[in-house]
PDB file of C-alpha atoms in Angstrom:
ATOM      1  CA  UNK A  88       0.000   0.000   0.000  1.00  0.00           C
ATOM      2  CA  UNK A  89       1.349   3.392  -0.938  1.00  0.00           C
ATOM      3  CA  UNK A  90       0.838   6.568   1.053  1.00  0.00           C
ATOM      4  CA  UNK A  91      -1.920   7.736  -1.322  1.00  0.00           C
ATOM      5  CA  UNK A  92      -4.065   4.581  -1.056  1.00  0.00           C
ATOM      6  CA  UNK A  93      -5.972   5.556   2.114  1.00  0.00           C
ATOM      7  CA  UNK A  94      -6.795   8.962   0.615  1.00  0.00           C
ATOM      8  CA  UNK A  95      -8.031   7.341  -2.590  1.00  0.00           C
ATOM      9  CA  UNK A  96     -10.305   5.069  -0.550  1.00  0.00           C
ATOM     10  CA  UNK A  97     -11.612   8.011   1.480  1.00  0.00           C
ATOM     11  CA  UNK A  98     -12.338   9.996  -1.696  1.00  0.00           C
ATOM     12  CA  UNK A  99     -14.107   7.064  -3.349  1.00  0.00           C
ATOM     13  CA  UNK A 100     -16.302   6.379  -0.321  1.00  0.00           C
ATOM     14  CA  UNK A 101     -17.164  10.045   0.173  1.00  0.00           C
ATOM     15  CA  UNK A 102     -18.076  10.379  -3.513  1.00  0.00           C
ATOM     16  CA  UNK A 103     -20.338   7.352  -3.308  1.00  0.00           C
ATOM     17  CA  UNK A 104     -21.948   8.699  -0.129  1.00  0.00           C
ATOM     18  CA  UNK A 105     -22.548  12.054  -1.841  1.00  0.00           C
ATOM     19  CA  UNK A 106     -24.249  10.321  -4.778  1.00  0.00           C
ATOM     20  CA  UNK A 107     -26.418   8.263  -2.418  1.00  0.00           C
ATOM     21  CA  UNK A 108     -27.352  11.404  -0.493  1.00  0.00           C
ATOM     22  CA  UNK A 109     -28.320  13.196  -3.705  1.00  0.00           C
ATOM     23  CA  UNK A 110     -30.420  10.192  -4.701  1.00  0.00           C
ATOM     24  CA  UNK A 111     -32.046  10.042  -1.261  1.00  0.00           C
ATOM     25  CA  UNK A 112     -32.882  13.758  -1.303  1.00  0.00           C
ATOM     26  CA  UNK A 113     -34.275  13.333  -4.835  1.00  0.00           C
ATOM     27  CA  UNK A 114     -31.759  15.765  -6.309  1.00  0.00           C
ATOM     28  CA  UNK A 115     -30.971  13.235  -9.049  1.00  0.00           C
ATOM     29  CA  UNK A 116     -33.144  10.541 -10.592  1.00  0.00           C
ATOM     30  CA  UNK A 117     -32.426   6.824 -10.188  1.00  0.00           C
ATOM     31  CA  UNK A 118     -31.704   6.661 -13.925  1.00  0.00           C
ATOM     32  CA  UNK A 119     -29.077   9.420 -13.652  1.00  0.00           C
ATOM     33  CA  UNK A 120     -27.604   7.712 -10.561  1.00  0.00           C
ATOM     34  CA  UNK A 121     -27.204   4.496 -12.560  1.00  0.00           C
ATOM     35  CA  UNK A 122     -25.638   6.401 -15.463  1.00  0.00           C
ATOM     36  CA  UNK A 123     -23.101   8.055 -13.155  1.00  0.00           C
ATOM     37  CA  UNK A 124     -22.157   4.748 -11.519  1.00  0.00           C
ATOM     38  CA  UNK A 125     -21.856   3.068 -14.932  1.00  0.00           C
ATOM     39  CA  UNK A 126     -19.597   5.874 -16.150  1.00  0.00           C
ATOM     40  CA  UNK A 127     -17.378   5.629 -13.089  1.00  0.00           C
ATOM     41  CA  UNK A 128     -17.196   1.843 -13.418  1.00  0.00           C
ATOM     42  CA  UNK A 129     -16.340   2.049 -17.102  1.00  0.00           C
ATOM     43  CA  UNK A 130     -13.646   4.626 -16.438  1.00  0.00           C
ATOM     44  CA  UNK A 131     -12.121   2.477 -13.701  1.00  0.00           C
ATOM     45  CA  UNK A 132     -12.159  -0.606 -15.938  1.00  0.00           C
ATOM     46  CA  UNK A 133     -10.488   1.260 -18.814  1.00  0.00           C
ATOM     47  CA  UNK A 134      -7.940   2.815 -16.452  1.00  0.00           C
ATOM     48  CA  UNK A 135      -7.083  -0.566 -14.959  1.00  0.00           C
ATOM     49  CA  UNK A 136      -6.723  -2.142 -18.403  1.00  0.00           C
ATOM     50  CA  UNK A 137      -4.489   0.683 -19.629  1.00  0.00           C
ATOM     51  CA  UNK A 138      -2.322   0.559 -16.527  1.00  0.00           C
ATOM     52  CA  UNK A 139      -1.820  -3.194 -16.989  1.00  0.00           C
ATOM     53  CA  UNK A 140      -0.970  -2.701 -20.672  1.00  0.00           C
ATOM     54  CA  UNK A 141       1.539   0.047 -19.978  1.00  0.00           C
ATOM     55  CA  UNK A 142       3.166  -2.096 -17.269  1.00  0.00           C
ATOM     56  CA  UNK A 143       3.707  -4.960 -19.710  1.00  0.00           C
ATOM     57  CA  UNK A 144       0.579  -6.926 -18.889  1.00  0.00           C
ATOM     58  CA  UNK A 145       0.350 -10.648 -18.306  1.00  0.00           C
ATOM     59  CA  UNK A 146       2.761 -12.769 -20.339  1.00  0.00           C
ATOM     60  CA  UNK A 147       1.831 -16.171 -18.955  1.00  0.00           C
TER      61      UNK A 147
END
């Protein structure tokens, strides 16, 4: 674990809590909530794939 990992976890959890709060207060619709989560998930998946490719990837 690097020094930045706990801060990344804190930021991710606080962002998710903010989205849930906005959904609970009806500031965003459930459809928009799902779109935001799908966008975040897609971005994370692409980022993970690109980081594995740039690091050489799996050669097994």
